[in-house]
Amino acid sequence: MLPARPSTPSVVSLRHDSGDVESLASYWTFYWAVAAAQLGRWLPRKPARILDISGLRARCAPQAAAAGHTVIELLARPPEDPPQSGIHPVVGDAASLSFLMDGCLDGVIAEDRVLSRHLVTEATVAEIARVLRPGGRVLLCVDSLMLGMAILAEQNCWAQLSDVPSAEVVLVPWPDGTITRCFWSEQLRELLAEAGLEVEWIRPRTTLSPSTVDHILANDPRGLARLVRTEMAAPVGDESVGIHLIASARRPM
């Protein structure tokens, strides 16, 4: 029997930006399988025009194109390989989508924590709202405040931790020198609402812990699909549990 809401894992050991730890390889395989399932459920049923600002690692553009959508893939540098059919790469910065007309897109994908790396997240979300047509939707992923607080604690940043409850914006320095912005679910909800977007749902990326995933897969190497189904069947809530939050929002008609 899988636990419905296990405890949050150690977050510094989960920093996949600095390379996967061998013992957590099963968890990250599960994590990206869940991400693909969540994107597949979110994508429009009919062919649509979609902007993907997530970057190459998330592989959202190939999945969306394979589902029959036309995808504009925003990249930091030109791709090394020819694009897949249905994908149109554009080199640019997600903070300014000035190359796109107002209301020209059916959807925007901002996966793999890209909005947490854009520290003035309000400006990027405002641009996303501008280019969405009425009824258009955005799928996004950000660092949770639980992750940020754990990183501060593991760096002994106790003074900064004491300021978190009253802070409107929480910027967290990582040991590798990068900085990301972390959110409670209510902060994320307010940010989207201020941009004129209606929040459809907010939930943790995963609720199953790495230890649970590792235990299940060690005993049943073919159990990945069952784990993903369990995660996908979990009730959609906006509790700030886990290391990342995902959300879907819509531009009003």
JSON list of C-alpha atoms in Angstrom, two decimals:
[
{"chain": "A", "resi": 1, "resn": "MET", "atom": "CA", "xyz": [0.00, 0.00, 0.00]},
{"chain": "A", "resi": 2, "resn": "LEU", "atom": "CA", "xyz": [1.52, 3.33, -1.06]},
{"chain": "A", "resi": 3, "resn": "PRO", "atom": "CA", "xyz": [1.40, 6.21, 1.43]},
{"chain": "A", "resi": 4, "resn": "ALA", "atom": "CA", "xyz": [-0.80, 9.06, 0.26]},
{"chain": "A", "resi": 5, "resn": "ARG", "atom": "CA", "xyz": [1.27, 11.89, 1.71]},
{"chain": "A", "resi": 6, "resn": "PRO", "atom": "CA", "xyz": [4.81, 10.84, 2.71]},
{"chain": "A", "resi": 7, "resn": "SER", "atom": "CA", "xyz": [7.29, 13.15, 4.36]},
{"chain": "A", "resi": 8, "resn": "THR", "atom": "CA", "xyz": [9.32, 15.54, 2.23]},
{"chain": "A", "resi": 9, "resn": "PRO", "atom": "CA", "xyz": [12.72, 14.18, 1.13]},
{"chain": "A", "resi": 10, "resn": "SER", "atom": "CA", "xyz": [16.08, 15.75, 1.79]},
{"chain": "A", "resi": 11, "resn": "VAL", "atom": "CA", "xyz": [16.23, 18.49, -0.81]},
{"chain": "A", "resi": 12, "resn": "VAL", "atom": "CA", "xyz": [19.92, 19.19, -1.18]},
{"chain": "A", "resi": 13, "resn": "SER", "atom": "CA", "xyz": [20.48, 15.57, -2.15]},
{"chain": "A", "resi": 14, "resn": "LEU", "atom": "CA", "xyz": [17.73, 16.02, -4.73]},
{"chain": "A", "resi": 15, "resn": "ARG", "atom": "CA", "xyz": [19.38, 18.87, -6.62]},
{"chain": "A", "resi": 16, "resn": "HIS", "atom": "CA", "xyz": [19.22, 17.46, -10.11]},
{"chain": "A", "resi": 17, "resn": "ASP", "atom": "CA", "xyz": [20.75, 20.64, -11.59]},
{"chain": "A", "resi": 18, "resn": "SER", "atom": "CA", "xyz": [24.14, 19.48, -10.31]},
{"chain": "A", "resi": 19, "resn": "GLY", "atom": "CA", "xyz": [23.74, 15.91, -11.55]},
{"chain": "A", "resi": 20, "resn": "ASP", "atom": "CA", "xyz": [21.76, 12.93, -10.36]},
{"chain": "A", "resi": 21, "resn": "VAL", "atom": "CA", "xyz": [22.96, 11.00, -7.38]},
{"chain": "A", "resi": 22, "resn": "GLU", "atom": "CA", "xyz": [23.08, 7.32, -8.35]},
{"chain": "A", "resi": 23, "resn": "SER", "atom": "CA", "xyz": [20.86, 6.29, -5.45]},
{"chain": "A", "resi": 24, "resn": "LEU", "atom": "CA", "xyz": [18.18, 8.75, -6.63]},
{"chain": "A", "resi": 25, "resn": "ALA", "atom": "CA", "xyz": [18.17, 7.68, -10.27]},
{"chain": "A", "resi": 26, "resn": "SER", "atom": "CA", "xyz": [14.89, 5.78, -9.74]},
{"chain": "A", "resi": 27, "resn": "TYR", "atom": "CA", "xyz": [13.23, 8.85, -8.27]},
{"chain": "A", "resi": 28, "resn": "TRP", "atom": "CA", "xyz": [14.22, 11.12, -11.17]},
{"chain": "A", "resi": 29, "resn": "THR", "atom": "CA", "xyz": [13.05, 8.51, -13.68]},
{"chain": "A", "resi": 30, "resn": "PHE", "atom": "CA", "xyz": [9.73, 8.56, -11.83]},
{"chain": "A", "resi": 31, "resn": "TYR", "atom": "CA", "xyz": [9.72, 12.38, -11.58]},
{"chain": "A", "resi": 32, "resn": "TRP", "atom": "CA", "xyz": [10.09, 12.92, -15.33]},
{"chain": "A", "resi": 33, "resn": "ALA", "atom": "CA", "xyz": [7.56, 10.18, -16.10]},
{"chain": "A", "resi": 34, "resn": "VAL", "atom": "CA", "xyz": [5.05, 12.00, -13.88]},
{"chain": "A", "resi": 35, "resn": "ALA", "atom": "CA", "xyz": [5.91, 15.31, -15.58]},
{"chain": "A", "resi": 36, "resn": "ALA", "atom": "CA", "xyz": [5.25, 13.76, -19.00]},
{"chain": "A", "resi": 37, "resn": "ALA", "atom": "CA", "xyz": [1.94, 12.30, -17.79]},
{"chain": "A", "resi": 38, "resn": "GLN", "atom": "CA", "xyz": [0.87, 15.65, -16.33]},
{"chain": "A", "resi": 39, "resn": "LEU", "atom": "CA", "xyz": [1.73, 17.44, -19.58]},
{"chain": "A", "resi": 40, "resn": "GLY", "atom": "CA", "xyz": [-0.11, 14.81, -21.60]},
{"chain": "A", "resi": 41, "resn": "ARG", "atom": "CA", "xyz": [-3.23, 15.31, -19.49]},
{"chain": "A", "resi": 42, "resn": "TRP", "atom": "CA", "xyz": [-2.98, 19.12, -19.78]},
{"chain": "A", "resi": 43, "resn": "LEU", "atom": "CA", "xyz": [-2.40, 19.42, -23.54]},
{"chain": "A", "resi": 44, "resn": "PRO", "atom": "CA", "xyz": [-5.42, 20.49, -25.64]},
{"chain": "A", "resi": 45, "resn": "ARG", "atom": "CA", "xyz": [-7.36, 17.68, -27.28]},
{"chain": "A", "resi": 46, "resn": "LYS", "atom": "CA", "xyz": [-7.50, 19.54, -30.62]},
{"chain": "A", "resi": 47, "resn": "PRO", "atom": "CA", "xyz": [-4.46, 20.80, -32.59]},
{"chain": "A", "resi": 48, "resn": "ALA", "atom": "CA", "xyz": [-3.26, 24.07, -31.06]},
{"chain": "A", "resi": 49, "resn": "ARG", "atom": "CA", "xyz": [-0.50, 26.66, -31.32]},
{"chain": "A", "resi": 50, "resn": "ILE", "atom": "CA", "xyz": [1.72, 26.38, -28.24]},
{"chain": "A", "resi": 51, "resn": "LEU", "atom": "CA", "xyz": [4.79, 28.23, -26.96]},
{"chain": "A", "resi": 52, "resn": "ASP", "atom": "CA", "xyz": [7.30, 26.21, -24.91]},
{"chain": "A", "resi": 53, "resn": "ILE", "atom": "CA", "xyz": [9.73, 28.26, -22.80]},
{"chain": "A", "resi": 54, "resn": "SER", "atom": "CA", "xyz": [10.84, 25.35, -20.62]},
{"chain": "A", "resi": 55, "resn": "GLY", "atom": "CA", "xyz": [14.19, 24.59, -22.22]},
{"chain": "A", "resi": 56, "resn": "LEU", "atom": "CA", "xyz": [15.48, 21.38, -23.75]},
{"chain": "A", "resi": 57, "resn": "ARG", "atom": "CA", "xyz": [15.77, 19.21, -20.64]},
{"chain": "A", "resi": 58, "resn": "ALA", "atom": "CA", "xyz": [12.03, 18.99, -20.00]},
{"chain": "A", "resi": 59, "resn": "ARG", "atom": "CA", "xyz": [11.39, 17.71, -23.56]},
{"chain": "A", "resi": 60, "resn": "CYS", "atom": "CA", "xyz": [7.95, 19.32, -23.59]},
{"chain": "A", "resi": 61, "resn": "ALA", "atom": "CA", "xyz": [8.12, 20.54, -27.19]},
{"chain": "A", "resi": 62, "resn": "PRO", "atom": "CA", "xyz": [8.68, 17.05, -28.69]},
{"chain": "A", "resi": 63, "resn": "GLN", "atom": "CA", "xyz": [5.81, 15.63, -26.63]},
{"chain": "A", "resi": 64, "resn": "ALA", "atom": "CA", "xyz": [3.44, 18.44, -27.64]},
{"chain": "A", "resi": 65, "resn": "ALA", "atom": "CA", "xyz": [4.44, 18.18, -31.31]},
{"chain": "A", "resi": 66, "resn": "ALA", "atom": "CA", "xyz": [3.96, 14.40, -31.26]},
{"chain": "A", "resi": 67, "resn": "ALA", "atom": "CA", "xyz": [0.42, 15.03, -29.96]},
{"chain": "A", "resi": 68, "resn": "GLY", "atom": "CA", "xyz": [-0.34, 17.04, -33.10]},
{"chain": "A", "resi": 69, "resn": "HIS", "atom": "CA", "xyz": [0.31, 20.59, -31.91]},
{"chain": "A", "resi": 70, "resn": "THR", "atom": "CA", "xyz": [2.35, 23.34, -33.55]},
{"chain": "A", "resi": 71, "resn": "VAL", "atom": "CA", "xyz": [5.07, 24.33, -31.08]},
{"chain": "A", "resi": 72, "resn": "ILE", "atom": "CA", "xyz": [7.22, 27.44, -30.92]},
{"chain": "A", "resi": 73, "resn": "GLU", "atom": "CA", "xyz": [10.20, 26.39, -28.80]},
{"chain": "A", "resi": 74, "resn": "LEU", "atom": "CA", "xyz": [12.02, 29.31, -27.18]},
{"chain": "A", "resi": 75, "resn": "LEU", "atom": "CA", "xyz": [15.72, 28.52, -26.68]},
{"chain": "A", "resi": 76, "resn": "ALA", "atom": "CA", "xyz": [18.74, 30.32, -25.23]},
{"chain": "A", "resi": 77, "resn": "ARG", "atom": "CA", "xyz": [20.89, 29.26, -28.21]},
{"chain": "A", "resi": 78, "resn": "PRO", "atom": "CA", "xyz": [20.31, 27.68, -31.63]},
{"chain": "A", "resi": 79, "resn": "PRO", "atom": "CA", "xyz": [19.61, 23.94, -31.49]},
{"chain": "A", "resi": 80, "resn": "GLU", "atom": "CA", "xyz": [22.40, 21.60, -32.51]},
{"chain": "A", "resi": 81, "resn": "ASP", "atom": "CA", "xyz": [20.08, 19.10, -34.22]},
{"chain": "A", "resi": 82, "resn": "PRO", "atom": "CA", "xyz": [17.36, 19.68, -36.82]},
{"chain": "A", "resi": 83, "resn": "PRO", "atom": "CA", "xyz": [13.99, 20.25, -35.11]},
{"chain": "A", "resi": 84, "resn": "GLN", "atom": "CA", "xyz": [11.30, 17.59, -35.03]},
{"chain": "A", "resi": 85, "resn": "SER", "atom": "CA", "xyz": [8.36, 18.08, -37.34]},
{"chain": "A", "resi": 86, "resn": "GLY", "atom": "CA", "xyz": [5.91, 20.55, -35.81]},
{"chain": "A", "resi": 87, "resn": "ILE", "atom": "CA", "xyz": [8.57, 22.35, -33.73]},
{"chain": "A", "resi": 88, "resn": "HIS", "atom": "CA", "xyz": [9.74, 25.85, -34.67]},
{"chain": "A", "resi": 89, "resn": "PRO", "atom": "CA", "xyz": [12.79, 26.89, -32.60]},
{"chain": "A", "resi": 90, "resn": "VAL", "atom": "CA", "xyz": [13.28, 30.57, -31.79]},
{"chain": "A", "resi": 91, "resn": "VAL", "atom": "CA", "xyz": [16.28, 32.01, -29.96]},
{"chain": "A", "resi": 92, "resn": "GLY", "atom": "CA", "xyz": [15.21, 34.55, -27.35]},
{"chain": "A", "resi": 93, "resn": "ASP", "atom": "CA", "xyz": [14.42, 35.37, -23.73]},
{"chain": "A", "resi": 94, "resn": "ALA", "atom": "CA", "xyz": [11.15, 34.43, -22.09]},
{"chain": "A", "resi": 95, "resn": "ALA", "atom": "CA", "xyz": [11.19, 37.71, -20.15]},
{"chain": "A", "resi": 96, "resn": "SER", "atom": "CA", "xyz": [10.30, 39.48, -23.39]},
{"chain": "A", "resi": 97, "resn": "LEU", "atom": "CA", "xyz": [7.98, 37.85, -25.89]},
{"chain": "A", "resi": 98, "resn": "SER", "atom": "CA", "xyz": [7.83, 40.94, -28.08]},
{"chain": "A", "resi": 99, "resn": "PHE", "atom": "CA", "xyz": [8.18, 38.81, -31.23]},
{"chain": "A", "resi": 100, "resn": "LEU", "atom": "CA", "xyz": [4.67, 37.48, -30.54]},
{"chain": "A", "resi": 101, "resn": "MET", "atom": "CA", "xyz": [1.41, 39.34, -31.09]},
{"chain": "A", "resi": 102, "resn": "ASP", "atom": "CA", "xyz": [-1.21, 39.76, -28.38]},
{"chain": "A", "resi": 103, "resn": "GLY", "atom": "CA", "xyz": [-3.54, 36.78, -28.05]},
{"chain": "A", "resi": 104, "resn": "CYS", "atom": "CA", "xyz": [-1.83, 34.65, -30.69]},
{"chain": "A", "resi": 105, "resn": "LEU", "atom": "CA", "xyz": [-1.34, 31.42, -28.69]},
{"chain": "A", "resi": 106, "resn": "ASP", "atom": "CA", "xyz": [-3.59, 28.66, -27.43]},
{"chain": "A", "resi": 107, "resn": "GLY", "atom": "CA", "xyz": [-1.15, 27.56, -24.74]},
{"chain": "A", "resi": 108, "resn": "VAL", "atom": "CA", "xyz": [2.18, 28.23, -23.04]},
{"chain": "A", "resi": 109, "resn": "ILE", "atom": "CA", "xyz": [4.33, 25.62, -21.31]},
{"chain": "A", "resi": 110, "resn": "ALA", "atom": "CA", "xyz": [6.71, 26.96, -18.63]},
{"chain": "A", "resi": 111, "resn": "GLU", "atom": "CA", "xyz": [8.03, 23.71, -17.19]},
{"chain": "A", "resi": 112, "resn": "ASP", "atom": "CA", "xyz": [11.25, 22.69, -15.39]},
{"chain": "A", "resi": 113, "resn": "ARG", "atom": "CA", "xyz": [11.17, 25.60, -12.90]},
{"chain": "A", "resi": 114, "resn": "VAL", "atom": "CA", "xyz": [11.85, 28.21, -15.59]},
{"chain": "A", "resi": 115, "resn": "LEU", "atom": "CA", "xyz": [9.70, 30.84, -13.83]},
{"chain": "A", "resi": 116, "resn": "SER", "atom": "CA", "xyz": [11.63, 30.36, -10.58]},
{"chain": "A", "resi": 117, "resn": "ARG", "atom": "CA", "xyz": [14.81, 31.19, -12.48]},
{"chain": "A", "resi": 118, "resn": "HIS", "atom": "CA", "xyz": [13.16, 34.39, -13.79]},
{"chain": "A", "resi": 119, "resn": "LEU", "atom": "CA", "xyz": [13.38, 36.29, -10.51]},
{"chain": "A", "resi": 120, "resn": "VAL", "atom": "CA", "xyz": [11.00, 39.06, -11.63]},
{"chain": "A", "resi": 121, "resn": "THR", "atom": "CA", "xyz": [8.40, 36.40, -12.26]},
{"chain": "A", "resi": 122, "resn": "GLU", "atom": "CA", "xyz": [5.57, 38.94, -12.50]},
{"chain": "A", "resi": 123, "resn": "ALA", "atom": "CA", "xyz": [7.00, 40.39, -15.73]},
{"chain": "A", "resi": 124, "resn": "THR", "atom": "CA", "xyz": [7.34, 36.99, -17.39]},
{"chain": "A", "resi": 125, "resn": "VAL", "atom": "CA", "xyz": [3.85, 35.90, -16.34]},
{"chain": "A", "resi": 126, "resn": "ALA", "atom": "CA", "xyz": [2.42, 39.19, -17.63]},
{"chain": "A", "resi": 127, "resn": "GLU", "atom": "CA", "xyz": [4.03, 38.48, -21.02]},
{"chain": "A", "resi": 128, "resn": "ILE", "atom": "CA", "xyz": [2.58, 34.97, -21.00]},
{"chain": "A", "resi": 129, "resn": "ALA", "atom": "CA", "xyz": [-0.89, 36.36, -20.24]},
{"chain": "A", "resi": 130, "resn": "ARG", "atom": "CA", "xyz": [-0.51, 38.90, -23.07]},
{"chain": "A", "resi": 131, "resn": "VAL", "atom": "CA", "xyz": [0.24, 36.34, -25.77]},
{"chain": "A", "resi": 132, "resn": "LEU", "atom": "CA", "xyz": [-2.52, 33.91, -24.73]},
{"chain": "A", "resi": 133, "resn": "ARG", "atom": "CA", "xyz": [-5.82, 34.15, -26.55]},
{"chain": "A", "resi": 134, "resn": "PRO", "atom": "CA", "xyz": [-8.99, 34.35, -24.44]},
{"chain": "A", "resi": 135, "resn": "GLY", "atom": "CA", "xyz": [-9.45, 30.83, -23.11]},
{"chain": "A", "resi": 136, "resn": "GLY", "atom": "CA", "xyz": [-5.77, 30.03, -23.67]},
{"chain": "A", "resi": 137, "resn": "ARG", "atom": "CA", "xyz": [-3.92, 28.21, -20.88]},
{"chain": "A", "resi": 138, "resn": "VAL", "atom": "CA", "xyz": [-0.49, 28.06, -19.27]},
{"chain": "A", "resi": 139, "resn": "LEU", "atom": "CA", "xyz": [1.14, 25.09, -17.53]},
{"chain": "A", "resi": 140, "resn": "LEU", "atom": "CA", "xyz": [3.99, 26.05, -15.20]},
{"chain": "A", "resi": 141, "resn": "CYS", "atom": "CA", "xyz": [6.37, 24.61, -12.61]},
{"chain": "A", "resi": 142, "resn": "VAL", "atom": "CA", "xyz": [8.13, 26.52, -9.81]},
{"chain": "A", "resi": 143, "resn": "ASP", "atom": "CA", "xyz": [10.27, 25.79, -6.76]},
{"chain": "A", "resi": 144, "resn": "SER", "atom": "CA", "xyz": [8.18, 25.40, -3.62]},
{"chain": "A", "resi": 145, "resn": "LEU", "atom": "CA", "xyz": [8.87, 27.46, -0.53]},
{"chain": "A", "resi": 146, "resn": "MET", "atom": "CA", "xyz": [9.35, 24.20, 1.34]},
{"chain": "A", "resi": 147, "resn": "LEU", "atom": "CA", "xyz": [12.32, 23.49, -0.94]},
{"chain": "A", "resi": 148, "resn": "GLY", "atom": "CA", "xyz": [13.69, 26.98, -0.42]},
{"chain": "A", "resi": 149, "resn": "MET", "atom": "CA", "xyz": [13.43, 26.79, 3.36]},
{"chain": "A", "resi": 150, "resn": "ALA", "atom": "CA", "xyz": [15.16, 23.42, 3.41]},
{"chain": "A", "resi": 151, "resn": "ILE", "atom": "CA", "xyz": [18.03, 24.76, 1.28]},
{"chain": "A", "resi": 152, "resn": "LEU", "atom": "CA", "xyz": [18.44, 27.76, 3.60]},
{"chain": "A", "resi": 153, "resn": "ALA", "atom": "CA", "xyz": [18.42, 25.47, 6.64]},
{"chain": "A", "resi": 154, "resn": "GLU", "atom": "CA", "xyz": [21.05, 23.16, 5.14]},
{"chain": "A", "resi": 155, "resn": "GLN", "atom": "CA", "xyz": [23.24, 26.23, 4.55]},
{"chain": "A", "resi": 156, "resn": "ASN", "atom": "CA", "xyz": [22.66, 27.40, 8.16]},
{"chain": "A", "resi": 157, "resn": "CYS", "atom": "CA", "xyz": [21.01, 30.61, 6.92]},
{"chain": "A", "resi": 158, "resn": "TRP", "atom": "CA", "xyz": [18.89, 30.96, 10.04]},
{"chain": "A", "resi": 159, "resn": "ALA", "atom": "CA", "xyz": [18.52, 34.75, 9.86]},
{"chain": "A", "resi": 160, "resn": "GLN", "atom": "CA", "xyz": [17.10, 34.51, 6.35]},
{"chain": "A", "resi": 161, "resn": "LEU", "atom": "CA", "xyz": [14.82, 31.68, 7.41]},
{"chain": "A", "resi": 162, "resn": "SER", "atom": "CA", "xyz": [13.31, 33.79, 10.18]},
{"chain": "A", "resi": 163, "resn": "ASP", "atom": "CA", "xyz": [12.31, 36.43, 7.58]},
{"chain": "A", "resi": 164, "resn": "VAL", "atom": "CA", "xyz": [10.50, 33.97, 5.31]},
{"chain": "A", "resi": 165, "resn": "PRO", "atom": "CA", "xyz": [7.04, 34.08, 7.01]},
{"chain": "A", "resi": 166, "resn": "SER", "atom": "CA", "xyz": [6.73, 37.84, 6.47]},
{"chain": "A", "resi": 167, "resn": "ALA", "atom": "CA", "xyz": [8.46, 38.07, 3.08]},
{"chain": "A", "resi": 168, "resn": "GLU", "atom": "CA", "xyz": [6.42, 38.80, -0.05]},
{"chain": "A", "resi": 169, "resn": "VAL", "atom": "CA", "xyz": [9.25, 37.53, -2.29]},
{"chain": "A", "resi": 170, "resn": "VAL", "atom": "CA", "xyz": [11.61, 34.72, -1.31]},
{"chain": "A", "resi": 171, "resn": "LEU", "atom": "CA", "xyz": [14.86, 34.45, -3.27]},
{"chain": "A", "resi": 172, "resn": "VAL", "atom": "CA", "xyz": [17.01, 31.49, -2.29]},
{"chain": "A", "resi": 173, "resn": "PRO", "atom": "CA", "xyz": [20.76, 31.25, -3.00]},
{"chain": "A", "resi": 174, "resn": "TRP", "atom": "CA", "xyz": [21.90, 27.77, -3.97]},
{"chain": "A", "resi": 175, "resn": "PRO", "atom": "CA", "xyz": [25.33, 26.35, -3.09]},
{"chain": "A", "resi": 176, "resn": "ASP", "atom": "CA", "xyz": [26.32, 26.50, -6.78]},
{"chain": "A", "resi": 177, "resn": "GLY", "atom": "CA", "xyz": [25.85, 30.28, -6.82]},
{"chain": "A", "resi": 178, "resn": "THR", "atom": "CA", "xyz": [22.50, 30.38, -8.62]},
{"chain": "A", "resi": 179, "resn": "ILE", "atom": "CA", "xyz": [19.38, 32.02, -7.15]},
{"chain": "A", "resi": 180, "resn": "THR", "atom": "CA", "xyz": [15.78, 30.90, -7.57]},
{"chain": "A", "resi": 181, "resn": "ARG", "atom": "CA", "xyz": [12.46, 32.28, -6.43]},
{"chain": "A", "resi": 182, "resn": "CYS", "atom": "CA", "xyz": [10.28, 30.01, -4.29]},
{"chain": "A", "resi": 183, "resn": "PHE", "atom": "CA", "xyz": [6.51, 30.10, -3.73]},
{"chain": "A", "resi": 184, "resn": "TRP", "atom": "CA", "xyz": [3.79, 28.97, -1.39]},
{"chain": "A", "resi": 185, "resn": "SER", "atom": "CA", "xyz": [0.71, 27.95, -3.32]},
{"chain": "A", "resi": 186, "resn": "GLU", "atom": "CA", "xyz": [-1.14, 31.12, -2.27]},
{"chain": "A", "resi": 187, "resn": "GLN", "atom": "CA", "xyz": [1.71, 33.33, -3.45]},
{"chain": "A", "resi": 188, "resn": "LEU", "atom": "CA", "xyz": [1.63, 31.58, -6.81]},
{"chain": "A", "resi": 189, "resn": "ARG", "atom": "CA", "xyz": [-2.15, 31.93, -6.98]},
{"chain": "A", "resi": 190, "resn": "GLU", "atom": "CA", "xyz": [-1.91, 35.68, -6.29]},
{"chain": "A", "resi": 191, "resn": "LEU", "atom": "CA", "xyz": [0.84, 36.16, -8.88]},
{"chain": "A", "resi": 192, "resn": "LEU", "atom": "CA", "xyz": [-1.25, 34.52, -11.59]},
{"chain": "A", "resi": 193, "resn": "ALA", "atom": "CA", "xyz": [-4.38, 36.42, -10.60]},
{"chain": "A", "resi": 194, "resn": "GLU", "atom": "CA", "xyz": [-2.53, 39.74, -10.72]},
{"chain": "A", "resi": 195, "resn": "ALA", "atom": "CA", "xyz": [-1.58, 38.94, -14.33]},
{"chain": "A", "resi": 196, "resn": "GLY", "atom": "CA", "xyz": [-5.28, 38.47, -15.13]},
{"chain": "A", "resi": 197, "resn": "LEU", "atom": "CA", "xyz": [-5.19, 34.67, -15.24]},
{"chain": "A", "resi": 198, "resn": "GLU", "atom": "CA", "xyz": [-7.73, 32.33, -13.64]},
{"chain": "A", "resi": 199, "resn": "VAL", "atom": "CA", "xyz": [-6.10, 29.52, -11.69]},
{"chain": "A", "resi": 200, "resn": "GLU", "atom": "CA", "xyz": [-7.49, 26.10, -12.58]},
{"chain": "A", "resi": 201, "resn": "TRP", "atom": "CA", "xyz": [-5.41, 24.12, -10.09]},
{"chain": "A", "resi": 202, "resn": "ILE", "atom": "CA", "xyz": [-2.15, 24.08, -8.14]},
{"chain": "A", "resi": 203, "resn": "ARG", "atom": "CA", "xyz": [-0.55, 20.88, -6.85]},
{"chain": "A", "resi": 204, "resn": "PRO", "atom": "CA", "xyz": [2.81, 19.40, -5.93]},
{"chain": "A", "resi": 205, "resn": "ARG", "atom": "CA", "xyz": [4.71, 17.80, -8.78]},
{"chain": "A", "resi": 206, "resn": "THR", "atom": "CA", "xyz": [4.99, 14.58, -6.78]},
{"chain": "A", "resi": 207, "resn": "THR", "atom": "CA", "xyz": [3.77, 13.51, -3.37]},
{"chain": "A", "resi": 208, "resn": "LEU", "atom": "CA", "xyz": [5.57, 10.16, -3.27]},
{"chain": "A", "resi": 209, "resn": "SER", "atom": "CA", "xyz": [9.00, 10.38, -1.64]},
{"chain": "A", "resi": 210, "resn": "PRO", "atom": "CA", "xyz": [12.25, 9.12, -3.21]},
{"chain": "A", "resi": 211, "resn": "SER", "atom": "CA", "xyz": [12.46, 6.39, -0.57]},
{"chain": "A", "resi": 212, "resn": "THR", "atom": "CA", "xyz": [8.97, 5.15, -1.45]},
{"chain": "A", "resi": 213, "resn": "VAL", "atom": "CA", "xyz": [9.74, 5.17, -5.16]},
{"chain": "A", "resi": 214, "resn": "ASP", "atom": "CA", "xyz": [13.07, 3.42, -4.67]},
{"chain": "A", "resi": 215, "resn": "HIS", "atom": "CA", "xyz": [11.51, 0.76, -2.45]},
{"chain": "A", "resi": 216, "resn": "ILE", "atom": "CA", "xyz": [8.72, 0.00, -4.92]},
{"chain": "A", "resi": 217, "resn": "LEU", "atom": "CA", "xyz": [10.98, -0.12, -7.97]},
{"chain": "A", "resi": 218, "resn": "ALA", "atom": "CA", "xyz": [13.64, -2.20, -6.19]},
{"chain": "A", "resi": 219, "resn": "ASN", "atom": "CA", "xyz": [11.00, -4.88, -5.57]},
{"chain": "A", "resi": 220, "resn": "ASP", "atom": "CA", "xyz": [9.23, -4.45, -8.91]},
{"chain": "A", "resi": 221, "resn": "PRO", "atom": "CA", "xyz": [11.37, -2.93, -11.68]},
{"chain": "A", "resi": 222, "resn": "ARG", "atom": "CA", "xyz": [8.26, -2.84, -13.90]},
{"chain": "A", "resi": 223, "resn": "GLY", "atom": "CA", "xyz": [6.29, -0.88, -11.32]},
{"chain": "A", "resi": 224, "resn": "LEU", "atom": "CA", "xyz": [6.99, 2.58, -12.79]},
{"chain": "A", "resi": 225, "resn": "ALA", "atom": "CA", "xyz": [3.68, 2.78, -14.63]},
{"chain": "A", "resi": 226, "resn": "ARG", "atom": "CA", "xyz": [1.81, 1.83, -11.45]},
{"chain": "A", "resi": 227, "resn": "LEU", "atom": "CA", "xyz": [3.64, 4.52, -9.48]},
{"chain": "A", "resi": 228, "resn": "VAL", "atom": "CA", "xyz": [2.82, 7.15, -12.11]},
{"chain": "A", "resi": 229, "resn": "ARG", "atom": "CA", "xyz": [-0.86, 6.12, -12.10]},
{"chain": "A", "resi": 230, "resn": "THR", "atom": "CA", "xyz": [-0.88, 6.40, -8.30]},
{"chain": "A", "resi": 231, "resn": "GLU", "atom": "CA", "xyz": [0.59, 9.90, -8.46]},
{"chain": "A", "resi": 232, "resn": "MET", "atom": "CA", "xyz": [-1.81, 10.99, -11.17]},
{"chain": "A", "resi": 233, "resn": "ALA", "atom": "CA", "xyz": [-4.79, 9.67, -9.20]},
{"chain": "A", "resi": 234, "resn": "ALA", "atom": "CA", "xyz": [-3.86, 11.67, -6.09]},
{"chain": "A", "resi": 235, "resn": "PRO", "atom": "CA", "xyz": [-6.40, 14.43, -5.29]},
{"chain": "A", "resi": 236, "resn": "VAL", "atom": "CA", "xyz": [-5.51, 17.80, -6.82]},
{"chain": "A", "resi": 237, "resn": "GLY", "atom": "CA", "xyz": [-4.79, 20.18, -3.96]},
{"chain": "A", "resi": 238, "resn": "ASP", "atom": "CA", "xyz": [-2.77, 23.34, -3.49]},
{"chain": "A", "resi": 239, "resn": "GLU", "atom": "CA", "xyz": [-0.80, 22.23, -0.44]},
{"chain": "A", "resi": 240, "resn": "SER", "atom": "CA", "xyz": [2.85, 23.26, -0.65]},
{"chain": "A", "resi": 241, "resn": "VAL", "atom": "CA", "xyz": [4.16, 19.74, -0.27]},
{"chain": "A", "resi": 242, "resn": "GLY", "atom": "CA", "xyz": [7.25, 18.53, -2.06]},
{"chain": "A", "resi": 243, "resn": "ILE", "atom": "CA", "xyz": [10.05, 20.30, -3.86]},
{"chain": "A", "resi": 244, "resn": "HIS", "atom": "CA", "xyz": [8.14, 21.75, -6.83]},
{"chain": "A", "resi": 245, "resn": "LEU", "atom": "CA", "xyz": [4.65, 23.08, -7.48]},
{"chain": "A", "resi": 246, "resn": "ILE", "atom": "CA", "xyz": [2.87, 22.87, -10.82]},
{"chain": "A", "resi": 247, "resn": "ALA", "atom": "CA", "xyz": [-0.13, 24.94, -11.83]},
{"chain": "A", "resi": 248, "resn": "SER", "atom": "CA", "xyz": [-2.54, 25.45, -14.70]},
{"chain": "A", "resi": 249, "resn": "ALA", "atom": "CA", "xyz": [-4.16, 28.81, -15.36]},
{"chain": "A", "resi": 250, "resn": "ARG", "atom": "CA", "xyz": [-6.42, 30.24, -18.06]},
{"chain": "A", "resi": 251, "resn": "ARG", "atom": "CA", "xyz": [-6.90, 33.64, -19.63]},
{"chain": "A", "resi": 252, "resn": "PRO", "atom": "CA", "xyz": [-10.57, 34.54, -19.14]},
{"chain": "A", "resi": 253, "resn": "MET", "atom": "CA", "xyz": [-12.88, 34.54, -22.18]}
]
